[in-house]
Short mmCIF file of C-alpha atoms and ligand atoms in Angstrom, two decimals:
data_model
loop_
_atom_site.label_atom_id
_atom_site.label_comp_id
_atom_site.label_asym_id
_atom_site.label_seq_id
_atom_site.Cartn_x
_atom_site.Cartn_y
_atom_site.Cartn_z
CA MET A 2 -88.73 10.05 -10.62
CA ASP A 3 -85.41 11.18 -9.20
CA PRO A 4 -84.52 14.02 -11.61
CA ARG A 5 -80.95 12.73 -11.73
CA GLN A 6 -82.22 9.51 -13.28
CA LEU A 7 -83.96 11.44 -16.05
CA ILE A 8 -80.81 11.68 -18.16
CA LEU A 9 -80.20 7.93 -17.95
CA ALA A 10 -83.86 7.19 -18.73
CA ASN A 11 -83.65 9.44 -21.80
CA LEU A 12 -80.43 7.75 -22.91
CA GLU A 13 -82.13 4.32 -22.70
CA ARG A 14 -85.06 5.64 -24.74
CA ALA A 15 -82.81 7.08 -27.45
CA ARG A 16 -80.36 4.17 -27.66
CA PRO A 17 -82.40 1.89 -29.98
CA PHE A 18 -82.48 4.69 -32.57
CA MET A 19 -78.72 4.95 -32.92
CA ASP A 20 -75.89 2.56 -33.39
CA MET A 21 -74.13 3.11 -30.07
CA PRO A 22 -71.25 0.69 -29.42
CA ASP A 23 -71.05 -0.69 -25.91
CA ASN A 24 -67.70 0.99 -25.17
CA ILE A 25 -69.20 4.42 -25.85
CA TYR A 26 -72.38 3.58 -23.91
CA GLN A 27 -70.25 2.54 -20.92
CA LYS A 28 -68.26 5.77 -21.09
CA LEU A 29 -71.47 7.81 -21.10
CA LEU A 30 -72.72 6.16 -17.91
CA LYS A 31 -69.90 7.52 -15.74
CA PRO A 32 -67.56 10.54 -15.69
CA GLU A 33 -64.11 10.44 -17.24
CA ARG A 34 -62.52 12.20 -14.31
CA ALA A 35 -63.51 13.49 -10.90
CA LEU A 36 -61.58 15.45 -8.34
CA ASP A 37 -62.77 16.05 -4.81
CA GLY A 38 -61.29 16.98 -1.51
CA ARG A 39 -61.51 19.32 1.42
CA ILE A 40 -60.77 22.97 2.08
CA VAL A 41 -60.47 24.35 5.62
CA ILE A 42 -60.67 28.12 6.04
CA PRO A 43 -61.47 30.67 8.76
CA ILE A 44 -65.05 31.91 8.45
CA ASP A 45 -66.95 34.96 9.62
CA ASP A 46 -67.78 33.75 13.16
CA GLY A 47 -64.07 33.47 13.99
CA THR A 48 -64.00 29.66 13.78
CA GLU A 49 -62.64 27.41 11.03
CA ALA A 50 -64.96 25.46 8.75
CA THR A 51 -64.34 22.53 6.44
CA PHE A 52 -65.82 22.44 2.93
CA ASN A 53 -66.11 19.56 0.46
CA TYR A 54 -65.25 20.53 -3.08
CA TYR A 55 -65.89 18.74 -6.38
CA ARG A 56 -65.05 19.05 -10.04
CA VAL A 57 -66.34 16.30 -12.33
CA GLN A 58 -65.59 15.97 -16.05
CA HIS A 59 -68.06 13.65 -17.69
CA ASN A 60 -67.14 13.34 -21.34
CA SER A 61 -64.69 15.08 -23.68
CA HIS A 62 -65.38 13.33 -27.02
CA CYS A 63 -66.43 16.61 -28.64
CA GLY A 64 -63.99 19.00 -26.95
CA PRO A 65 -62.90 20.47 -23.62
CA THR A 66 -65.44 19.99 -20.86
CA LYS A 67 -67.76 22.78 -19.74
CA GLY A 68 -70.12 23.36 -16.87
CA GLY A 69 -71.02 25.51 -13.91
CA ILE A 70 -69.84 25.66 -10.32
CA ARG A 71 -72.55 25.42 -7.69
CA TYR A 72 -72.22 26.76 -4.14
CA HIS A 73 -75.04 25.21 -2.13
CA PRO A 74 -75.40 23.63 1.32
CA ASP A 75 -76.64 20.36 -0.23
CA VAL A 76 -74.16 19.88 -3.09
CA ASN A 77 -72.71 16.36 -3.12
CA ARG A 78 -70.65 14.17 -5.40
CA ALA A 79 -73.61 12.25 -6.90
CA GLU A 80 -75.42 15.47 -7.78
CA VAL A 81 -72.35 17.00 -9.42
CA GLU A 82 -71.83 13.79 -11.39
CA PHE A 83 -75.33 13.83 -12.86
CA LEU A 84 -75.17 17.55 -13.55
CA SER A 85 -71.92 17.00 -15.46
CA MET A 86 -73.64 14.27 -17.46
CA GLY A 87 -76.45 16.68 -18.31
CA MET A 88 -73.89 19.15 -19.67
CA THR A 89 -72.50 16.51 -22.04
CA TRP A 90 -75.96 16.04 -23.56
CA LYS A 91 -76.73 19.75 -23.66
CA THR A 92 -73.50 20.72 -25.40
CA ALA A 93 -73.89 17.79 -27.83
CA VAL A 94 -77.47 18.68 -28.78
CA MET A 95 -76.27 22.20 -29.62
CA GLU A 96 -73.26 20.81 -31.54
CA LEU A 97 -70.88 22.93 -29.45
CA ARG A 98 -67.21 21.90 -29.44
CA TYR A 99 -67.49 21.00 -25.78
CA GLY A 100 -68.13 18.10 -23.43
CA GLY A 101 -69.81 18.16 -20.02
CA ALA A 102 -68.52 19.01 -16.55
CA LYS A 103 -69.78 20.44 -13.26
CA GLY A 104 -68.34 21.55 -9.96
CA GLY A 105 -69.50 22.48 -6.52
CA ILE A 106 -68.74 23.30 -2.91
CA ALA A 107 -70.73 22.51 0.25
CA PRO A 108 -69.87 22.58 3.95
CA CYS A 109 -68.65 19.28 5.39
CA TYR A 110 -71.07 18.28 8.17
CA GLU A 111 -69.26 15.15 9.35
CA GLY A 112 -69.04 14.89 13.14
CA LEU A 113 -70.65 18.28 13.74
CA SER A 114 -73.35 19.08 16.32
CA PRO A 115 -76.92 19.72 15.05
CA GLU A 116 -76.51 23.40 16.00
CA ARG A 117 -73.28 23.75 13.99
CA ILE A 118 -74.85 21.99 11.00
CA ALA A 119 -77.86 24.31 11.16
CA PHE A 120 -75.53 27.34 11.35
CA LEU A 121 -73.46 26.24 8.33
CA ARG A 122 -76.54 25.40 6.25
CA ASP A 123 -77.91 28.87 6.91
CA TYR A 124 -74.54 30.60 6.44
CA PHE A 125 -73.28 29.05 3.20
CA PRO A 126 -73.13 30.75 0.80
CA LYS A 127 -75.76 33.48 1.20
CA LYS A 128 -74.45 34.94 4.47
CA MET A 129 -70.77 34.42 3.82
CA SER A 130 -68.88 37.74 3.63
CA LEU A 131 -67.17 38.61 0.35
CA PRO A 132 -63.61 38.22 1.76
CA VAL A 133 -64.40 34.68 2.99
CA LEU A 134 -66.16 33.78 -0.26
CA GLU A 135 -63.11 35.04 -2.15
CA ARG A 136 -60.72 32.99 0.00
CA LEU A 137 -62.82 29.85 -0.50
CA THR A 138 -63.03 30.44 -4.26
CA ARG A 139 -59.29 31.03 -4.59
CA GLU A 140 -58.47 27.88 -2.59
CA TYR A 141 -60.91 25.89 -4.73
CA THR A 142 -59.31 27.27 -7.89
CA GLU A 143 -55.86 26.28 -6.67
CA LYS A 144 -57.13 22.72 -6.00
CA ILE A 145 -58.79 22.23 -9.38
CA ALA A 146 -56.18 24.20 -11.39
CA PRO A 147 -54.41 21.03 -12.63
CA ILE A 148 -57.56 19.82 -14.41
CA ILE A 149 -59.15 23.06 -15.64
CA GLY A 150 -57.92 25.42 -18.36
CA PRO A 151 -59.11 27.00 -21.62
CA TYR A 152 -58.31 23.83 -23.57
CA LYS A 153 -59.24 21.35 -20.79
CA ASP A 154 -62.30 22.32 -18.78
CA ILE A 155 -64.02 25.70 -18.58
CA PRO A 156 -66.15 26.44 -15.47
CA ALA A 157 -69.06 28.92 -15.41
CA PRO A 158 -71.55 30.30 -12.85
CA ASP A 159 -74.35 28.10 -11.52
CA VAL A 160 -76.55 28.23 -8.42
CA TYR A 161 -75.20 30.94 -6.01
CA THR A 162 -72.08 31.71 -8.03
CA ASN A 163 -71.83 34.80 -10.22
CA SER A 164 -69.55 36.94 -12.37
CA GLN A 165 -67.51 38.07 -9.31
CA VAL A 166 -66.78 34.43 -8.43
CA MET A 167 -65.70 33.84 -12.03
CA ALA A 168 -63.43 36.92 -11.86
CA TRP A 169 -61.67 35.47 -8.78
CA ILE A 170 -61.24 32.08 -10.48
CA MET A 171 -59.85 33.75 -13.60
CA ASP A 172 -57.44 35.84 -11.51
CA GLU A 173 -56.21 32.94 -9.38
CA TYR A 174 -55.77 30.65 -12.38
CA SER A 175 -53.93 33.44 -14.23
CA LYS A 176 -51.51 33.80 -11.31
CA ILE A 177 -50.84 30.05 -11.37
CA VAL A 178 -50.11 29.89 -15.12
CA GLY A 179 -48.32 33.25 -15.18
CA TYR A 180 -50.41 35.14 -17.73
CA THR A 181 -53.92 36.61 -17.91
CA CYS A 182 -56.14 33.80 -19.07
CA PRO A 183 -59.75 34.93 -19.62
CA GLY A 184 -60.68 31.73 -21.51
CA VAL A 185 -60.49 29.57 -18.36
CA VAL A 186 -64.02 30.54 -17.24
CA THR A 187 -67.13 32.06 -18.78
CA GLY A 188 -69.78 34.26 -17.22
CA LYS A 189 -67.12 36.84 -16.36
CA PRO A 190 -67.72 40.59 -15.94
CA ILE A 191 -67.62 42.28 -19.37
CA VAL A 192 -64.41 44.21 -18.58
CA LEU A 193 -62.58 40.92 -17.95
CA GLY A 194 -63.74 39.31 -21.18
CA GLY A 195 -67.36 38.45 -20.45
CA SER A 196 -69.78 38.41 -23.37
CA LEU A 197 -72.60 40.83 -24.02
CA GLY A 198 -75.93 39.02 -24.10
CA ARG A 199 -74.89 36.29 -21.62
CA ASN A 200 -77.34 37.33 -18.91
CA GLU A 201 -80.39 37.04 -21.17
CA ALA A 202 -79.08 34.10 -23.20
CA THR A 203 -81.02 31.25 -21.56
CA ALA A 204 -84.38 33.00 -21.92
CA ARG A 205 -83.53 34.25 -25.40
CA GLY A 206 -82.61 30.73 -26.47
CA THR A 207 -85.96 29.43 -25.20
CA PHE A 208 -87.70 32.27 -27.03
CA PHE A 209 -86.01 31.39 -30.34
CA THR A 210 -86.92 27.70 -30.06
CA VAL A 211 -90.55 28.61 -29.32
CA LEU A 212 -90.73 30.91 -32.36
CA GLU A 213 -89.36 28.07 -34.47
CA ALA A 214 -91.90 25.64 -32.98
CA LEU A 215 -94.75 28.06 -33.68
CA ARG A 216 -93.58 28.38 -37.28
CA HIS A 217 -93.41 24.59 -37.58
CA LEU A 218 -96.91 24.18 -36.12
CA GLY A 219 -98.35 26.98 -38.26
CA TYR A 220 -99.19 29.36 -35.37
CA GLU A 221 -97.63 32.67 -36.31
CA LYS A 222 -100.21 35.07 -34.95
CA MET A 223 -101.14 36.00 -31.39
CA GLY A 224 -100.52 33.67 -28.50
CA THR A 225 -100.77 33.50 -24.72
CA VAL A 226 -97.84 32.66 -22.45
CA VAL A 227 -97.92 31.15 -18.95
CA ILE A 228 -94.67 31.05 -16.94
CA GLN A 229 -93.93 29.12 -13.77
CA GLY A 230 -91.01 30.87 -12.03
CA PHE A 231 -90.41 34.61 -12.44
CA GLY A 232 -86.65 34.60 -11.80
CA ASN A 233 -83.79 35.20 -14.21
CA ALA A 234 -84.97 32.83 -16.96
CA GLY A 235 -88.74 33.31 -16.50
CA SER A 236 -88.86 37.10 -16.21
CA ILE A 237 -86.53 37.70 -19.16
CA ALA A 238 -88.51 35.23 -21.29
CA ALA A 239 -91.69 37.11 -20.34
CA LYS A 240 -90.16 40.39 -21.53
CA LEU A 241 -88.98 38.90 -24.82
CA PHE A 242 -92.43 37.53 -25.66
CA TYR A 243 -94.16 40.71 -24.46
CA GLU A 244 -91.92 43.01 -26.50
CA THR A 245 -92.91 41.33 -29.78
CA GLY A 246 -96.44 42.69 -29.29
CA ASN A 247 -97.79 39.32 -30.43
CA PHE A 248 -98.09 37.58 -27.09
CA LEU A 249 -100.10 38.12 -23.92
CA ILE A 250 -98.39 37.03 -20.71
CA THR A 251 -101.48 35.77 -18.89
CA SER A 252 -99.92 34.14 -15.82
CA VAL A 253 -96.60 34.11 -13.92
CA SER A 254 -95.58 32.77 -10.53
CA ASP A 255 -92.86 32.43 -7.92
CA SER A 256 -92.44 30.20 -4.87
CA LYS A 257 -95.32 31.99 -3.09
CA GLY A 258 -97.88 31.38 -5.88
CA GLY A 259 -99.04 32.84 -9.15
CA ILE A 260 -101.08 35.66 -10.69
CA TYR A 261 -103.46 35.52 -13.64
CA ASN A 262 -105.00 38.14 -15.90
CA ARG A 263 -106.64 36.96 -19.11
CA CYS A 264 -106.04 40.41 -20.68
CA GLY A 265 -102.29 40.11 -20.09
CA LEU A 266 -99.67 41.27 -17.58
CA ASN A 267 -96.89 43.81 -18.16
CA PRO A 268 -93.68 41.95 -17.15
CA ASP A 269 -91.79 45.16 -16.31
CA ASP A 270 -94.54 46.25 -13.90
CA VAL A 271 -94.73 42.75 -12.37
CA LEU A 272 -90.95 42.68 -11.90
CA LYS A 273 -91.05 46.13 -10.25
CA PHE A 274 -93.82 44.91 -7.94
CA LYS A 275 -91.85 41.75 -7.11
CA LYS A 276 -88.73 43.78 -6.32
CA GLU A 277 -90.73 46.05 -3.99
CA THR A 278 -92.77 43.37 -2.20
CA GLY A 279 -90.70 40.18 -2.60
CA SER A 280 -93.32 38.31 -4.63
CA VAL A 281 -95.57 38.54 -7.69
CA VAL A 282 -98.47 37.56 -5.43
CA GLY A 283 -100.64 40.56 -4.55
CA TYR A 284 -99.99 42.28 -7.88
CA PRO A 285 -103.03 44.52 -8.57
CA ASP A 286 -105.52 43.68 -11.33
CA ALA A 287 -104.75 40.00 -11.28
CA ASP A 288 -106.28 36.90 -9.68
CA PHE A 289 -104.29 34.52 -7.50
CA VAL A 290 -103.55 31.05 -8.91
CA THR A 291 -101.64 28.25 -7.26
CA ASN A 292 -98.51 26.92 -8.96
CA GLU A 293 -100.35 23.63 -9.59
CA LYS A 294 -103.32 25.36 -11.25
CA LEU A 295 -101.03 27.63 -13.31
CA LEU A 296 -99.56 24.62 -15.11
CA THR A 297 -102.99 23.56 -16.37
CA LEU A 298 -104.23 26.98 -17.55
CA PRO A 299 -105.26 27.15 -21.22
CA CYS A 300 -102.48 28.89 -23.17
CA THR A 301 -100.43 28.73 -26.34
CA ILE A 302 -97.06 28.44 -24.59
CA LEU A 303 -96.27 27.05 -21.15
CA LEU A 304 -92.79 27.77 -19.77
CA PRO A 305 -91.82 25.82 -16.63
CA ALA A 306 -88.95 28.06 -15.47
CA ALA A 307 -88.55 27.12 -11.81
CA LEU A 308 -88.20 23.57 -10.58
CA GLU A 309 -87.69 20.01 -11.75
CA ASN A 310 -90.42 17.35 -11.69
CA VAL A 311 -93.46 19.64 -11.99
CA ILE A 312 -95.11 18.04 -15.05
CA THR A 313 -95.73 14.44 -14.06
CA LYS A 314 -98.04 11.55 -14.93
CA ASP A 315 -100.51 13.07 -12.43
CA ASN A 316 -101.05 16.36 -14.27
CA ALA A 317 -99.78 15.80 -17.85
CA ASP A 318 -103.26 14.91 -19.07
CA LYS A 319 -104.55 18.26 -17.74
CA ILE A 320 -101.99 20.47 -19.49
CA GLN A 321 -103.81 22.73 -21.96
CA ALA A 322 -100.84 24.36 -23.72
CA ILE A 323 -99.97 23.88 -27.39
CA ILE A 324 -96.25 24.14 -26.69
CA VAL A 325 -94.36 23.34 -23.48
CA ALA A 326 -90.83 24.81 -23.60
CA GLU A 327 -88.50 24.24 -20.67
CA PRO A 328 -86.16 26.94 -19.31
CA ALA A 329 -85.92 24.85 -16.11
CA ASN A 330 -83.84 21.68 -15.90
CA GLY A 331 -85.88 18.47 -15.71
CA PRO A 332 -89.39 19.89 -15.21
CA THR A 333 -91.07 17.01 -17.12
CA THR A 334 -90.83 13.36 -16.09
CA ILE A 335 -90.37 10.67 -18.72
CA GLU A 336 -93.92 9.35 -18.13
CA ALA A 337 -95.29 12.86 -18.61
CA ASP A 338 -93.28 13.22 -21.84
CA ASP A 339 -95.15 10.17 -23.19
CA ILE A 340 -98.51 11.58 -22.17
CA LEU A 341 -97.83 15.01 -23.72
CA PHE A 342 -96.54 13.39 -26.93
CA ASN A 343 -99.60 11.14 -27.24
CA ARG A 344 -101.86 14.16 -26.69
CA GLY A 345 -100.10 16.08 -29.48
CA ILE A 346 -98.64 18.72 -27.13
CA PHE A 347 -95.35 19.93 -28.58
CA ARG A 348 -92.65 19.78 -25.89
CA ILE A 349 -89.27 21.47 -26.37
CA PRO A 350 -87.08 19.63 -23.86
CA ASP A 351 -84.79 21.33 -21.36
CA ILE A 352 -81.49 20.30 -22.96
CA LEU A 353 -82.54 22.17 -26.09
CA ALA A 354 -84.84 24.91 -24.74
CA ASN A 355 -82.43 26.16 -22.05
CA ALA A 356 -79.17 25.67 -23.96
CA GLY A 357 -78.93 29.37 -24.89
CA GLY A 358 -76.89 30.03 -21.73
CA VAL A 359 -74.15 27.52 -22.49
CA THR A 360 -74.21 28.56 -26.15
CA VAL A 361 -73.40 32.19 -25.30
CA SER A 362 -70.83 30.89 -22.79
CA TYR A 363 -69.28 29.11 -25.76
CA PHE A 364 -69.35 32.41 -27.68
CA GLU A 365 -67.61 34.11 -24.74
CA TRP A 366 -64.87 31.48 -24.82
CA VAL A 367 -64.47 31.83 -28.62
CA GLN A 368 -64.14 35.61 -28.24
CA ASN A 369 -61.56 35.16 -25.44
CA LEU A 370 -59.45 32.73 -27.47
CA GLN A 371 -59.48 35.11 -30.43
CA GLY A 372 -59.21 38.38 -28.49
CA LEU A 373 -62.45 39.66 -30.00
CA ASP A 374 -65.44 41.59 -28.61
CA TRP A 375 -68.67 40.89 -30.45
CA THR A 376 -71.56 43.35 -30.26
CA GLU A 377 -74.75 42.28 -28.49
CA GLU A 378 -76.52 42.18 -31.87
CA GLU A 379 -73.85 39.84 -33.21
CA VAL A 380 -74.13 37.56 -30.17
CA ASN A 381 -77.92 37.46 -30.42
CA ALA A 382 -77.86 36.79 -34.15
CA ARG A 383 -75.40 33.93 -33.70
CA LEU A 384 -77.51 32.56 -30.85
CA GLU A 385 -80.63 32.69 -33.00
CA ALA A 386 -78.90 30.81 -35.82
CA LYS A 387 -77.54 28.16 -33.45
CA MET A 388 -80.88 27.63 -31.65
CA LYS A 389 -82.82 27.35 -34.90
CA TYR A 390 -80.28 24.94 -36.34
CA ALA A 391 -80.37 22.67 -33.29
CA PHE A 392 -84.17 22.86 -33.07
CA ASN A 393 -84.54 21.73 -36.68
CA LYS A 394 -82.01 18.91 -36.24
CA VAL A 395 -84.00 17.61 -33.27
CA LEU A 396 -87.29 18.09 -35.11
CA ALA A 397 -85.95 16.04 -38.03
CA GLU A 398 -85.08 13.16 -35.65
CA SER A 399 -88.50 13.44 -34.04
CA GLN A 400 -90.26 13.21 -37.39
CA ALA A 401 -88.02 10.49 -38.85
CA ASN A 402 -88.33 8.23 -35.78
CA LYS A 403 -91.86 9.24 -34.73
CA VAL A 404 -90.68 10.03 -31.22
CA SER A 405 -91.12 13.03 -28.91
CA MET A 406 -88.78 16.01 -29.18
CA GLY A 407 -87.45 14.85 -25.79
CA THR A 408 -86.27 11.50 -27.13
CA ALA A 409 -85.22 13.10 -30.41
CA ALA A 410 -82.91 15.53 -28.61
CA TYR A 411 -81.07 12.59 -27.06
CA ILE A 412 -80.91 10.79 -30.42
CA HIS A 413 -79.42 13.85 -32.11
CA ALA A 414 -76.92 14.46 -29.30
CA GLY A 415 -76.13 10.74 -28.96
CA LYS A 416 -75.29 10.36 -32.65
CA ARG A 417 -72.78 13.18 -32.35
CA LEU A 418 -71.21 11.66 -29.25
CA VAL A 419 -71.01 8.25 -30.96
CA GLU A 420 -69.43 9.67 -34.10
CA ALA A 421 -66.86 11.72 -32.19
CA GLY A 422 -66.11 8.79 -29.86
CA ARG A 423 -65.69 6.35 -32.78
CA LEU A 424 -63.40 8.66 -34.73
CA ARG A 425 -61.21 9.28 -31.70
CA GLY A 426 -61.07 5.54 -31.00
P1 NAD B 517 -83.91 32.01 -10.35
O1 NAD B 517 -83.51 31.61 -8.98
O2 NAD B 517 -83.53 33.35 -10.87
O3 NAD B 517 -85.52 31.92 -10.47
C1 NAD B 517 -86.26 30.84 -10.04
C2 NAD B 517 -87.70 31.29 -9.87
O4 NAD B 517 -88.50 30.16 -9.50
C3 NAD B 517 -87.89 32.32 -8.76
O5 NAD B 517 -88.80 33.30 -9.21
C4 NAD B 517 -88.52 31.51 -7.63
O6 NAD B 517 -89.37 32.28 -6.80
C5 NAD B 517 -89.32 30.51 -8.42
N1 NAD B 517 -89.69 29.35 -7.65
C6 NAD B 517 -89.00 28.71 -6.68
N2 NAD B 517 -89.74 27.70 -6.17
C7 NAD B 517 -90.90 27.69 -6.85
C8 NAD B 517 -92.07 26.92 -6.81
N3 NAD B 517 -92.21 25.93 -5.92
N4 NAD B 517 -93.04 27.18 -7.68
C9 NAD B 517 -92.92 28.19 -8.57
N5 NAD B 517 -91.87 28.98 -8.66
C10 NAD B 517 -90.88 28.74 -7.81
O7 NAD B 517 -83.41 30.84 -11.29
P2 NAD B 517 -83.18 30.87 -12.88
O8 NAD B 517 -81.78 31.20 -13.16
O9 NAD B 517 -84.27 31.66 -13.53
O10 NAD B 517 -83.35 29.31 -13.19
C11 NAD B 517 -84.64 28.70 -13.26
C12 NAD B 517 -84.50 27.31 -13.82
O11 NAD B 517 -83.85 27.38 -15.08
C13 NAD B 517 -83.65 26.34 -12.97
O12 NAD B 517 -84.17 25.05 -13.16
C14 NAD B 517 -82.30 26.44 -13.63
O13 NAD B 517 -81.53 25.28 -13.39
C15 NAD B 517 -82.71 26.55 -15.07
N6 NAD B 517 -81.66 27.12 -15.91
C16 NAD B 517 -81.28 28.42 -15.75
C17 NAD B 517 -80.27 28.93 -16.55
C18 NAD B 517 -79.83 30.36 -16.43
O14 NAD B 517 -78.91 30.75 -17.18
N7 NAD B 517 -80.43 31.18 -15.57
C19 NAD B 517 -79.65 28.10 -17.51
C20 NAD B 517 -80.08 26.78 -17.66
C21 NAD B 517 -81.10 26.31 -16.85
#
């Protein structure tokens, strides 16, 4: 299944369980507002290049829109639209006072020679120098400034954008409005109003939902954890489970393959090895496993933390985990969700399991609006409360309607969107 269709498929599944009027349904199928256009700037090879830019605001029933900005050679309007839709559902499931948005930039390839296209695909954004990246970011900010703002739409980092990019957006926007405005973006450097705990928030959110699921299922003792993808989300999740002393991390992987040790891996040592060699593969005292095999290893908790579409109808009946919790976006197809549910495997869907990042982004925005600096402990405690609350709301829908946690998450979020939409008229 096209991962972009997953959100619509989930909406169709959840719809019979809520009283969603047609006008609200229609609004949820398409964005409220979209801005796109072109930016032409000099680049590092001394030529000029044209870039397509996008900012899409999907739904603002529950508050200002929120979502990342992606710099990637393949970003296009359709992708940004579906990603913005995903943010609406994610913020609604967490009951944040936000709606969904997304933005992006990609080179414009129209009319270019194959050699030039190949150059731009390789160049953007990884090989772009900082001054050129800054120029592009500032021009983009100027273009989208009329529709963003702390009470309108709040961008954040996404693929290949980071806290420095957010700092430039904040600075450019502040120049336009005439005062320093930290609340216009989240994911900023701490000194400019970023929040402590933001970097670990996605993995920590997943961790809290898994602890809650274990409690619900009555497994509070030792467990084994298998993680596909040892990047930001996967490696931090590994550390959080490891540090409790109650979990063995038996297998982790990256794009080159995976490693397995039934006695457990030390995530700090694996991360050090990966930094030195470029991969987890080859780590001493561990056997090689393929990414396909890793997904079907016996374990208590399976965390797909890399790609979409990895648990499908072809392998869902071979999954041997008790809990599947999803740091990645869209790792499980809708057919696989059915198979896991029928087999009694407890799946914590992406829009809930990986919502810790946007939740701490929300905390950053709240701190900015109030001029406060919360401690990391305070941020983490608030995150824990929010994740547990949302988990139990979704669980209640799952139990009441006898549906998977995946469908239940959309029911819970959909009810909130319907209520807010109705009240606003
Ligand atoms: P990342 O780039 O830091 O890490 C991705 C990891 O996946 C890397 O270790 C990479 O080697 C590995 N990988 C790539 N291709 C693979 C393959 N074919 N098989 C196995 N592993 C492979 O990214 P991240 O920030 O950790 O994000 C991972 C997932 O979580 C993505 O789906 C992302 O959209 C989602 N997510 C991340 C955040 C966040 O705050 N980091 C928030 C929400 C959702």
